[in-house]
Coordinates of C-alpha atoms in Angstrom, one line a residue:
M21 CA 57.6 70.3 -12.0
P22 CA 54.0 70.0 -13.1
E23 CA 51.9 67.3 -11.4
A24 CA 52.2 63.9 -13.2
A25 CA 49.1 62.6 -15.0
H26 CA 49.4 59.3 -13.2
D27 CA 50.8 58.1 -9.9
V28 CA 51.9 54.8 -11.5
V29 CA 52.5 53.6 -15.1
V30 CA 52.7 49.9 -15.5
V31 CA 54.3 48.6 -18.7
G32 CA 53.1 45.2 -19.7
G33 CA 49.7 43.4 -19.3
G34 CA 50.8 39.9 -18.3
H35 CA 50.5 38.3 -14.9
A36 CA 53.0 40.7 -13.3
G37 CA 51.6 43.8 -14.9
L38 CA 48.0 43.1 -14.0
E39 CA 48.7 42.4 -10.3
A40 CA 50.8 45.5 -10.2
C41 CA 48.2 47.9 -11.7
L42 CA 45.3 46.3 -9.8
A43 CA 47.2 46.6 -6.4
A44 CA 48.2 50.2 -7.1
A45 CA 44.7 51.3 -8.2
R46 CA 43.0 49.5 -5.3
M47 CA 45.3 51.4 -3.0
G48 CA 44.0 54.7 -4.3
C49 CA 46.4 55.6 -7.0
R50 CA 45.8 56.9 -10.5
V51 CA 47.2 54.1 -12.6
L52 CA 47.9 53.6 -16.3
L53 CA 48.5 50.1 -17.8
L54 CA 50.4 50.5 -21.0
T55 CA 50.6 47.4 -23.3
Q56 CA 51.2 46.6 -26.9
N57 CA 48.0 44.7 -27.4
L58 CA 44.9 45.0 -25.2
D59 CA 43.5 41.8 -26.6
T60 CA 46.2 39.7 -25.0
I61 CA 46.3 41.0 -21.5
G62 CA 46.2 38.2 -18.9
A63 CA 47.1 35.7 -21.6
M64 CA 48.4 32.3 -20.4
S65 CA 51.2 32.3 -22.9
C66 CA 52.5 28.8 -22.1
N67 CA 50.8 26.2 -19.9
P68 CA 47.1 26.3 -18.8
S69 CA 47.7 25.8 -15.1
I70 CA 48.0 28.0 -12.0
G71 CA 49.9 26.8 -8.9
G72 CA 51.8 23.6 -8.3
V73 CA 54.6 22.8 -5.8
A74 CA 55.5 26.0 -3.9
K75 CA 53.8 28.0 -6.7
G76 CA 50.4 27.2 -5.2
Q77 CA 51.6 28.6 -1.9
I78 CA 52.6 31.8 -3.7
V79 CA 49.1 32.2 -5.2
R80 CA 47.5 31.6 -1.8
E81 CA 49.7 34.3 -0.3
L82 CA 49.0 36.7 -3.1
D83 CA 45.3 36.1 -2.6
A84 CA 45.6 36.7 1.2
L85 CA 47.3 40.0 0.4
G86 CA 44.5 41.1 -1.9
G87 CA 45.8 39.9 -5.3
E88 CA 43.6 38.6 -8.2
M89 CA 45.3 35.5 -9.5
G90 CA 43.6 33.0 -7.1
K91 CA 40.1 34.5 -7.6
N92 CA 40.5 34.3 -11.4
A93 CA 41.9 30.8 -11.3
D94 CA 38.7 29.8 -9.4
R95 CA 36.5 31.5 -12.0
S96 CA 38.2 29.8 -14.9
G97 CA 39.4 26.5 -13.5
L98 CA 38.4 23.2 -15.1
Q99 CA 40.4 20.9 -12.8
F100 CA 41.6 21.4 -9.2
K101 CA 44.1 19.2 -7.3
M102 CA 46.0 19.3 -4.1
L103 CA 49.5 18.0 -4.8
N104 CA 51.7 16.0 -2.4
T105 CA 48.9 14.9 -0.1
S106 CA 50.8 11.7 0.8
K107 CA 53.6 13.9 2.3
G108 CA 53.7 16.4 5.1
Q109 CA 51.7 19.6 5.3
A110 CA 54.7 21.7 4.4
V111 CA 54.6 20.6 0.8
H112 CA 50.8 20.4 0.2
S113 CA 50.4 22.6 -2.9
P114 CA 47.2 23.5 -4.7
R115 CA 47.1 23.5 -8.5
A116 CA 44.4 24.3 -11.0
Q117 CA 44.0 23.7 -14.7
C118 CA 42.3 26.7 -16.3
D119 CA 40.4 27.5 -19.4
K120 CA 43.0 29.8 -21.0
K121 CA 40.6 32.1 -22.8
L122 CA 38.3 32.4 -19.7
Y123 CA 41.3 33.2 -17.6
A124 CA 42.5 36.0 -19.9
L125 CA 38.9 37.4 -20.3
G126 CA 38.4 37.3 -16.6
M127 CA 41.5 39.4 -15.9
K128 CA 40.7 41.8 -18.7
E129 CA 37.2 42.3 -17.4
T130 CA 38.5 42.9 -13.9
A131 CA 41.1 45.4 -15.1
E132 CA 38.6 47.3 -17.3
G133 CA 36.2 47.6 -14.4
Q134 CA 38.7 48.7 -11.8
S135 CA 38.3 52.3 -10.7
G136 CA 41.4 54.4 -10.9
L137 CA 42.9 52.2 -13.6
E138 CA 43.2 53.4 -17.3
L139 CA 44.2 50.9 -20.0
R140 CA 46.1 52.1 -23.1
Q141 CA 47.4 50.3 -26.2
D142 CA 50.9 51.5 -27.0
E143 CA 54.5 50.3 -26.9
A144 CA 56.9 51.7 -24.3
A145 CA 59.9 52.8 -26.3
G146 CA 61.9 54.2 -23.5
L147 CA 61.9 55.8 -20.0
W148 CA 61.4 59.5 -19.7
V149 CA 64.2 60.7 -17.5
D150 CA 65.6 64.2 -17.1
D151 CA 67.8 66.1 -14.6
A152 CA 64.9 66.0 -12.1
G153 CA 64.8 62.2 -12.3
L154 CA 62.2 59.7 -13.6
R155 CA 59.3 61.5 -15.3
G156 CA 57.4 58.6 -16.9
V157 CA 57.4 56.5 -20.1
L158 CA 58.0 57.4 -23.8
G159 CA 55.6 55.8 -26.2
A160 CA 56.6 54.4 -29.6
R161 CA 54.6 57.0 -31.5
G162 CA 56.0 60.0 -29.5
E163 CA 53.5 60.2 -26.7
R164 CA 54.8 61.0 -23.2
Y165 CA 53.1 59.3 -20.2
A166 CA 53.9 61.3 -17.1
A167 CA 54.0 59.4 -13.8
K168 CA 55.5 59.6 -10.3
T169 CA 56.5 55.9 -10.5
V170 CA 56.9 53.3 -13.3
V171 CA 56.7 49.5 -13.1
L172 CA 58.3 47.5 -16.0
T173 CA 56.8 44.0 -16.5
T174 CA 58.0 43.2 -20.0
G175 CA 57.9 39.4 -20.0
T176 CA 59.8 37.8 -22.9
F177 CA 59.2 40.8 -25.2
L178 CA 62.5 42.7 -24.7
N179 CA 64.4 42.0 -28.0
G180 CA 62.5 38.7 -28.2
L181 CA 63.8 36.1 -30.7
A182 CA 61.9 32.9 -31.3
H183 CA 63.3 29.7 -32.7
V184 CA 61.8 26.7 -34.5
G185 CA 64.5 24.4 -35.8
L186 CA 67.1 26.6 -37.5
D187 CA 64.5 29.2 -38.4
S188 CA 64.7 32.3 -36.1
F189 CA 62.4 35.3 -36.1
P190 CA 61.8 38.4 -33.9
S191 CA 58.9 37.7 -31.5
G192 CA 57.8 38.6 -28.0
R193 CA 55.5 35.6 -28.0
C194 CA 54.7 33.6 -31.1
G195 CA 52.4 35.8 -33.1
D196 CA 53.2 39.0 -31.2
A197 CA 55.9 41.6 -32.1
P198 CA 58.9 42.1 -29.7
A199 CA 59.7 45.3 -28.0
L200 CA 63.0 46.5 -29.6
E201 CA 63.7 49.9 -28.1
L202 CA 63.3 49.7 -24.3
S203 CA 66.4 47.6 -23.7
G204 CA 68.5 50.4 -25.3
S205 CA 66.9 53.0 -23.0
L206 CA 67.7 50.9 -19.9
R207 CA 71.4 50.4 -21.1
G208 CA 71.6 54.2 -21.6
L209 CA 70.6 54.7 -18.0
G210 CA 73.4 52.4 -16.8
F211 CA 71.5 49.1 -16.3
S212 CA 73.3 45.8 -16.9
I213 CA 71.3 43.7 -19.4
G214 CA 71.5 39.9 -19.8
R215 CA 69.9 37.3 -22.0
M216 CA 67.8 34.3 -21.1
K217 CA 65.8 31.6 -22.9
T218 CA 62.5 29.8 -22.3
G219 CA 60.3 27.6 -24.4
T220 CA 56.9 26.0 -24.9
P221 CA 55.6 22.6 -26.2
M222 CA 53.5 21.8 -29.2
R223 CA 49.6 21.8 -29.0
L224 CA 47.7 18.9 -30.4
H225 CA 44.1 18.4 -31.6
S226 CA 42.2 16.5 -28.9
G227 CA 40.3 14.5 -31.6
S228 CA 43.6 12.9 -32.8
I229 CA 44.5 11.5 -29.3
D230 CA 43.7 8.0 -28.2
Y231 CA 43.0 8.6 -24.5
S232 CA 42.4 4.9 -23.9
A233 CA 46.1 4.3 -24.2
C234 CA 46.8 7.0 -21.5
E235 CA 46.3 7.2 -17.7
R236 CA 43.4 9.3 -16.7
Q237 CA 43.9 12.0 -14.0
D238 CA 40.6 13.4 -12.5
S239 CA 40.1 16.5 -10.4
D240 CA 39.8 16.3 -6.6
D241 CA 36.2 15.9 -5.7
P242 CA 35.0 18.0 -4.1
P243 CA 37.5 20.6 -5.5
R244 CA 39.1 23.0 -3.2
P245 CA 39.2 26.7 -4.4
F246 CA 42.4 28.7 -4.6
S247 CA 41.0 31.9 -3.2
H248 CA 40.2 32.4 0.5
W249 CA 37.2 34.4 -0.7
T250 CA 35.7 31.8 -3.0
R251 CA 32.6 30.2 -1.3
R252 CA 32.1 27.3 -3.8
L253 CA 33.2 26.0 -7.1
D254 CA 30.5 25.1 -9.7
N255 CA 32.8 24.8 -12.7
P256 CA 32.4 21.6 -14.8
L257 CA 35.5 19.4 -14.1
L258 CA 37.6 17.9 -16.9
P259 CA 40.3 15.1 -16.7
C260 CA 43.9 15.3 -17.7
H261 CA 45.8 12.3 -19.0
I262 CA 49.4 11.0 -18.6
T263 CA 51.5 9.2 -21.2
Y264 CA 55.3 8.6 -21.6
T265 CA 58.1 9.0 -24.2
N266 CA 60.0 5.8 -25.2
E267 CA 63.2 4.8 -26.8
R268 CA 61.8 5.5 -30.3
T269 CA 61.0 9.0 -29.2
H270 CA 64.5 9.5 -27.9
E271 CA 66.0 8.1 -31.2
I272 CA 64.0 10.7 -33.2
I273 CA 65.2 13.5 -31.0
R274 CA 68.9 12.4 -31.1
G275 CA 68.6 12.1 -34.9
A276 CA 67.4 15.7 -35.2
L277 CA 69.9 17.4 -32.8
D278 CA 71.9 18.8 -35.8
R279 CA 68.8 20.9 -36.6
S280 CA 68.1 21.9 -33.0
P281 CA 68.8 25.6 -32.2
L282 CA 69.8 24.4 -28.7
Y283 CA 72.5 22.0 -29.9
S284 CA 73.6 23.7 -33.1
G285 CA 74.8 26.8 -31.3
V286 CA 72.0 29.1 -32.6
I287 CA 70.7 29.7 -29.0
K288 CA 73.2 31.4 -26.8
A289 CA 71.1 32.2 -23.7
V290 CA 70.6 30.1 -20.6
G291 CA 67.3 28.2 -20.2
P292 CA 65.4 27.0 -17.1
R293 CA 67.1 24.1 -15.4
Y294 CA 63.9 22.8 -13.9
C295 CA 61.6 23.0 -16.9
P296 CA 64.0 21.8 -19.7
S297 CA 63.1 21.0 -23.3
I298 CA 62.7 17.3 -24.3
E299 CA 66.0 17.6 -26.2
D300 CA 67.8 18.5 -22.9
K301 CA 66.1 15.7 -21.0
V302 CA 67.2 13.1 -23.6
V303 CA 70.7 14.4 -23.9
K304 CA 71.4 15.0 -20.2
F305 CA 69.6 12.0 -18.9
P306 CA 70.5 9.2 -21.4
H307 CA 69.9 6.5 -18.8
K308 CA 66.2 7.3 -18.5
E309 CA 64.0 5.0 -20.5
R310 CA 61.0 7.3 -20.5
H311 CA 59.8 10.8 -19.6
Q312 CA 56.3 11.6 -18.3
I313 CA 54.0 13.7 -20.4
F314 CA 50.8 15.4 -19.2
L315 CA 48.0 16.0 -21.8
E316 CA 46.1 19.1 -20.5
P317 CA 43.0 20.6 -22.1
E318 CA 43.3 24.3 -22.8
G319 CA 39.7 25.1 -22.4
Y320 CA 36.0 24.1 -22.5
R321 CA 35.4 25.3 -26.0
T322 CA 38.6 24.4 -27.8
R323 CA 40.1 21.1 -28.9
E324 CA 43.7 22.2 -28.3
V325 CA 45.7 20.1 -25.9
Y326 CA 48.8 21.3 -24.1
V327 CA 51.5 18.6 -24.2
N328 CA 53.2 19.3 -20.9
G329 CA 56.7 17.7 -20.9
L330 CA 57.4 18.0 -24.6
S331 CA 58.7 21.5 -24.7
T332 CA 60.8 21.7 -27.9
S333 CA 62.3 23.9 -30.5
L334 CA 63.0 21.1 -33.0
P335 CA 61.9 21.6 -36.7
P336 CA 58.3 20.9 -37.6
D337 CA 58.8 17.4 -39.1
A338 CA 60.8 16.2 -36.0
Q339 CA 58.1 17.6 -33.7
L340 CA 55.4 15.7 -35.5
A341 CA 57.5 12.5 -35.6
L342 CA 58.4 12.5 -31.9
A343 CA 54.8 13.2 -30.9
R344 CA 53.5 10.3 -33.0
S345 CA 56.1 8.0 -31.4
V346 CA 54.3 8.4 -28.0
A347 CA 51.6 6.0 -26.8
G348 CA 48.1 7.5 -27.5
L349 CA 49.6 10.1 -29.9
E350 CA 50.2 7.8 -32.9
N351 CA 47.7 9.8 -35.0
A352 CA 48.4 13.2 -33.5
R353 CA 47.7 16.3 -35.4
L354 CA 49.8 19.4 -34.7
M355 CA 47.8 22.6 -34.1
R356 CA 50.7 24.8 -32.9
L357 CA 54.4 24.1 -33.0
G358 CA 56.6 24.3 -29.9
Y359 CA 59.3 27.0 -29.9
A360 CA 62.1 28.5 -27.9
I361 CA 62.5 32.2 -27.2
E362 CA 65.4 34.3 -26.1
Y363 CA 64.9 37.7 -24.5
D364 CA 66.7 40.5 -22.5
Y365 CA 66.5 40.7 -18.7
C366 CA 68.0 42.9 -16.0
P367 CA 70.0 41.0 -13.4
P368 CA 67.9 41.5 -10.2
T369 CA 70.8 42.4 -7.9
Q370 CA 70.2 45.9 -9.4
L371 CA 67.0 46.1 -7.3
K372 CA 66.1 46.9 -3.7
S373 CA 63.9 44.6 -1.6
T374 CA 61.0 46.7 -2.7
L375 CA 61.8 45.8 -6.3
E376 CA 62.7 49.5 -6.9
T377 CA 65.8 49.9 -9.0
K378 CA 68.9 51.2 -7.3
L379 CA 69.9 53.3 -10.3
V380 CA 66.7 55.1 -11.0
P381 CA 64.5 56.0 -8.0
G382 CA 60.8 55.5 -8.7
L383 CA 61.4 52.7 -11.3
F384 CA 60.3 49.2 -10.4
M385 CA 60.7 45.9 -12.2
A386 CA 58.8 42.6 -11.9
G387 CA 58.5 39.3 -13.6
Q388 CA 60.7 37.8 -16.3
I389 CA 62.7 41.1 -16.7
N390 CA 64.1 40.1 -13.3
G391 CA 65.2 36.7 -14.5
T392 CA 62.4 34.6 -13.3
T393 CA 60.1 32.1 -14.9
G394 CA 56.5 31.1 -14.2
Y395 CA 53.1 32.9 -14.0
E396 CA 53.0 32.7 -10.2
E397 CA 56.5 34.2 -9.6
A398 CA 55.7 37.0 -12.0
A399 CA 52.3 37.8 -10.4
A400 CA 53.9 37.9 -6.9
Q401 CA 56.6 40.3 -8.0
G402 CA 54.0 42.4 -9.8
F403 CA 52.1 42.7 -6.6
V404 CA 55.1 43.7 -4.6
A405 CA 56.3 46.2 -7.2
G406 CA 52.9 47.7 -7.8
A407 CA 52.2 48.0 -4.1
N408 CA 55.5 49.6 -3.5
A409 CA 55.2 52.0 -6.5
A410 CA 51.8 53.1 -5.0
L411 CA 53.3 53.4 -1.5
R412 CA 56.1 55.6 -2.9
A413 CA 53.7 57.7 -4.8
L414 CA 51.5 58.1 -1.7
E415 CA 54.6 58.8 0.5
R416 CA 53.9 55.8 2.7
P417 CA 56.4 53.3 4.2
P418 CA 57.3 50.4 1.8
L419 CA 56.2 46.8 1.8
V420 CA 59.0 44.2 2.4
L421 CA 57.9 40.6 3.3
A422 CA 60.4 38.6 5.4
R423 CA 61.6 35.1 4.5
D424 CA 59.7 33.7 7.5
Q425 CA 56.6 35.6 6.5
A426 CA 55.9 34.4 3.0
Y427 CA 57.3 32.5 0.0
I428 CA 57.0 35.8 -1.7
G429 CA 59.5 37.2 0.7
V430 CA 61.9 34.3 -0.1
L431 CA 61.4 34.9 -3.8
V432 CA 62.2 38.6 -3.6
D433 CA 65.1 38.2 -1.2
D434 CA 66.7 35.4 -3.3
L435 CA 66.5 37.6 -6.4
V436 CA 67.9 40.8 -5.0
T437 CA 70.5 39.2 -2.8
K438 CA 71.7 36.1 -4.7
G439 CA 70.9 37.1 -8.3
V440 CA 70.2 34.6 -11.0
D441 CA 72.3 32.6 -13.5
E442 CA 69.3 30.9 -15.0
P443 CA 65.6 31.5 -15.0
Y444 CA 64.5 31.4 -11.3
R445 CA 61.7 29.0 -10.3
M446 CA 60.3 28.7 -6.8
F447 CA 60.6 25.3 -4.9
T448 CA 59.7 24.4 -1.3
A449 CA 63.3 23.6 -0.8
R450 CA 64.2 27.3 -1.2
A451 CA 62.3 28.2 1.9
E452 CA 64.1 27.5 5.2
Y453 CA 60.8 28.1 7.0
R454 CA 58.5 26.0 4.7
L455 CA 56.6 24.3 7.6
T456 CA 55.6 27.8 8.7
L457 CA 54.8 28.9 5.1
R458 CA 52.1 26.4 4.4
S459 CA 49.3 26.9 1.8
D460 CA 46.7 26.3 4.5
N461 CA 47.8 29.3 6.7
A462 CA 48.5 31.9 4.1
D463 CA 45.5 33.8 5.3
L464 CA 46.6 33.8 9.0
R465 CA 50.0 35.1 7.9
L466 CA 49.1 37.8 5.4
V467 CA 45.5 39.0 5.5
P468 CA 46.5 41.6 8.1
V469 CA 49.2 42.9 5.8
G470 CA 46.6 43.1 3.0
R471 CA 44.3 45.0 5.3
R472 CA 47.1 47.5 6.2
L473 CA 47.6 48.1 2.5
G474 CA 43.9 48.9 2.1
L475 CA 43.3 45.8 -0.1
I476 CA 41.0 43.8 2.2
G477 CA 37.6 45.2 2.9
E478 CA 36.2 45.8 6.4
E479 CA 33.5 43.1 6.3
D480 CA 35.9 40.5 5.0
F481 CA 38.5 41.4 7.6
E482 CA 36.0 41.1 10.4
R483 CA 35.1 37.6 9.3
F484 CA 38.8 36.8 9.1
L485 CA 39.3 38.0 12.7
R486 CA 36.5 35.7 13.9
Y487 CA 38.1 32.8 12.0
R488 CA 41.5 33.6 13.5
E489 CA 40.0 33.7 17.0
A490 CA 38.4 30.3 16.4
V491 CA 41.8 28.9 15.4
E492 CA 43.7 30.4 18.3
T493 CA 41.2 29.8 21.1
G494 CA 38.9 27.1 19.8
R495 CA 35.9 29.4 20.2
E496 CA 32.8 28.2 18.2
F497 CA 31.1 30.5 15.7
P498 CA 28.2 29.8 13.3
D499 CA 29.6 29.1 9.8
E500 CA 27.6 32.1 8.4
A501 CA 29.6 34.4 10.7
L502 CA 32.9 33.1 9.3
A503 CA 32.0 32.5 5.6
P504 CA 33.8 32.0 3.3
W505 CA 35.7 30.2 6.2
S506 CA 34.0 27.6 8.3
M507 CA 34.4 26.0 11.8
A508 CA 35.5 22.8 10.1
A509 CA 38.4 24.7 8.5
A510 CA 39.3 26.4 11.9
R511 CA 39.3 23.0 13.6
A512 CA 41.5 21.5 10.9
E513 CA 44.0 24.4 11.1
R514 CA 44.1 24.2 14.9
E515 CA 44.8 20.4 14.6
I516 CA 47.7 21.1 12.1
Q517 CA 49.2 23.7 14.5
G518 CA 49.0 21.3 17.4
S519 CA 50.5 18.4 15.5
Y520 CA 53.5 20.4 14.4
A521 CA 53.9 22.6 17.5
G522 CA 57.4 21.6 18.3
Y523 CA 58.7 22.0 14.8
L524 CA 57.0 25.3 14.4
E525 CA 58.5 26.6 17.6
R526 CA 61.9 25.6 16.4
E527 CA 61.4 27.5 13.1
R528 CA 60.2 30.6 15.0
E529 CA 63.3 30.5 17.2
T530 CA 65.5 30.3 14.1
A531 CA 63.6 33.1 12.4
R532 CA 64.0 35.2 15.5
R533 CA 67.7 34.8 15.5
M534 CA 68.0 35.6 11.8
G535 CA 65.6 38.5 12.3
E536 CA 68.1 40.1 14.7
R537 CA 70.6 40.3 11.8
D538 CA 68.0 41.7 9.5
A539 CA 67.2 44.4 12.0
V540 CA 70.9 45.7 11.7
T541 CA 71.0 48.1 8.8
I542 CA 74.1 48.8 6.8
P543 CA 74.6 52.5 5.9
E544 CA 73.5 53.1 2.3
G545 CA 76.8 54.5 1.1
F546 CA 79.0 52.0 3.1
D547 CA 82.4 51.6 1.4
Y548 CA 83.2 47.9 1.4
A549 CA 86.5 48.6 -0.5
S550 CA 87.7 50.4 2.6
V551 CA 87.4 47.3 4.8
P552 CA 90.9 45.8 4.6
T553 CA 90.1 42.5 6.4
L554 CA 87.4 41.6 3.8
G555 CA 88.7 39.4 0.9
L556 CA 88.7 40.9 -2.6
E557 CA 85.9 38.7 -3.8
A558 CA 83.7 39.6 -0.8
R559 CA 84.4 43.3 -1.3
Q560 CA 83.5 43.1 -5.0
K561 CA 80.2 41.1 -4.4
L562 CA 79.1 43.4 -1.6
S563 CA 79.9 46.6 -3.5
R564 CA 77.8 45.3 -6.4
I565 CA 74.8 44.0 -4.5
R566 CA 74.9 46.6 -1.7
P567 CA 72.8 44.6 0.9
A568 CA 70.6 46.8 3.1
T569 CA 71.0 44.7 6.3
L570 CA 73.5 42.4 8.0
G571 CA 71.1 39.5 7.4
Q572 CA 70.9 40.2 3.7
A573 CA 74.7 40.5 3.5
G574 CA 75.0 37.0 5.1
R575 CA 72.8 35.6 2.3
V576 CA 75.0 36.9 -0.5
P577 CA 76.6 33.8 -2.1
G578 CA 80.2 33.4 -1.0
I579 CA 79.9 35.6 2.0
T580 CA 81.1 33.8 5.2
P581 CA 79.9 34.2 8.8
A582 CA 83.4 35.8 9.5
D583 CA 82.7 38.3 6.7
V584 CA 79.4 39.2 8.3
Q585 CA 81.1 39.8 11.6
I586 CA 83.6 42.1 10.0
I587 CA 80.9 44.1 8.2
W588 CA 79.0 44.5 11.5
V589 CA 82.0 46.0 13.2
Y590 CA 82.9 48.4 10.4
A591 CA 79.2 49.3 9.8
R592 CA 78.8 50.2 13.5
R593 CA 82.0 52.3 13.3
A594 CA 80.7 54.1 10.2
Q595 CA 77.4 54.8 11.9
R596 CA 79.1 56.2 15.0
H597 CA 81.2 58.5 12.8
A598 CA 78.1 59.7 11.1
G599 CA 76.4 60.3 14.4
V600 CA 73.7 57.7 13.9

């Protein structure tokens, strides 16, 4: 077989795709980013924020590993807040409001300037697979893009169908064409394909809003950057505002449900439970007198305001009426309508813990194609998939983050082990070691991993080692020797560790015990159907998911401790027969 033109081809230029291609290129691979429209790479398609509860921890982890999202959020941020500061350190979560255009331009500039990375505008119509295996990607106009590995980060574009009222139209994102051929290629290779739904709220003109009737929310001052490598933030800071729906709003929504695609049967797919439309909120929580709405500026040089909390796919007249029923929005002018969108995804139990597919070696998937929602979840998966695609191409050992090592490890393990029945969103409650996985110590946990991948430079790593020594021993260093860290930060981290020492030790002991199970591998071709003492449901689930370790088997929904013990006995027997 002739040498592939690229080591890695990444399909899709959203948050997952950009982290994938940047990681792979920075690790020394020849990378091609293939996307339908180079003008929209890095676009914040929905809300103008990065981070939030648990999501902020993910971005800090991504940054410690060598990712780009945190740095770019700092460059484009117009408000920075640490959430949950009245609660314990485990749930302190950074969040930034960003200038959406600046964010996208910053990511585009970074990608265009990255050595080893080529950008190409074309639609991926299918995967190029022959008797020798995966060869690359087929373009919509007949071009073949040869690669050793491929990463699919297709977002909501696979057979995307948007809805506004009872009007439906093909769309990958409002204003962009869907990808109509790639799903068929995946089905032809044997992949199971499902359908999911998400949505976005209306945008209003800032000049039509009476902010005096709303609650002002200012940035933290001084603001704390997302990235460990950002020394200071000089961005002008803008406020957000809060208002609320009322009974009049709810009456308008109930009166328009017969024209709602959600409640008239037009939309068949499952939407996100934890980011519901305003229609869902009103119908499912009829006892609530009001629902909170955040008015978030979309940038410094635009008058568009994102109406967070009013995600809707009602018809235009109903959207305007419900907006104008809200305090401060009585004279609101719509700039963009809210809409819902349905799209294809691949159930993630078809993936290994590296995000490589089980069916096609060398093919990786990340982001909404895996049934997730959110910029941060997508970016984290993109990094894992891109790094592992590069590691495979370079014939190096894979990257797998453990559940006690990172929220990113929890995210990936949840997806590949438990699967999804609705768009997955990260919460602190999903992490059993959340006191260990704090936003303040992401660097201590993961910078060494980023260094091993080749994504943290030598000088930065030396400064990090001095900071770690200051935390661990209390040794004093001049701030310039630690920058962008400081002795104040080291002392604060040391104090946190001391305050929670007993709880942290308890988590470490639990993680050690669980790690013992994760160290027990299950033979790749293990025949669960041949284990007579396993129940039928357990055999079916384990045969479908094919966990790689005993610990992973125990996390499959419906698998009991007794089942795990049985698997362990039979797996050991199979290994002995195989001479392992």
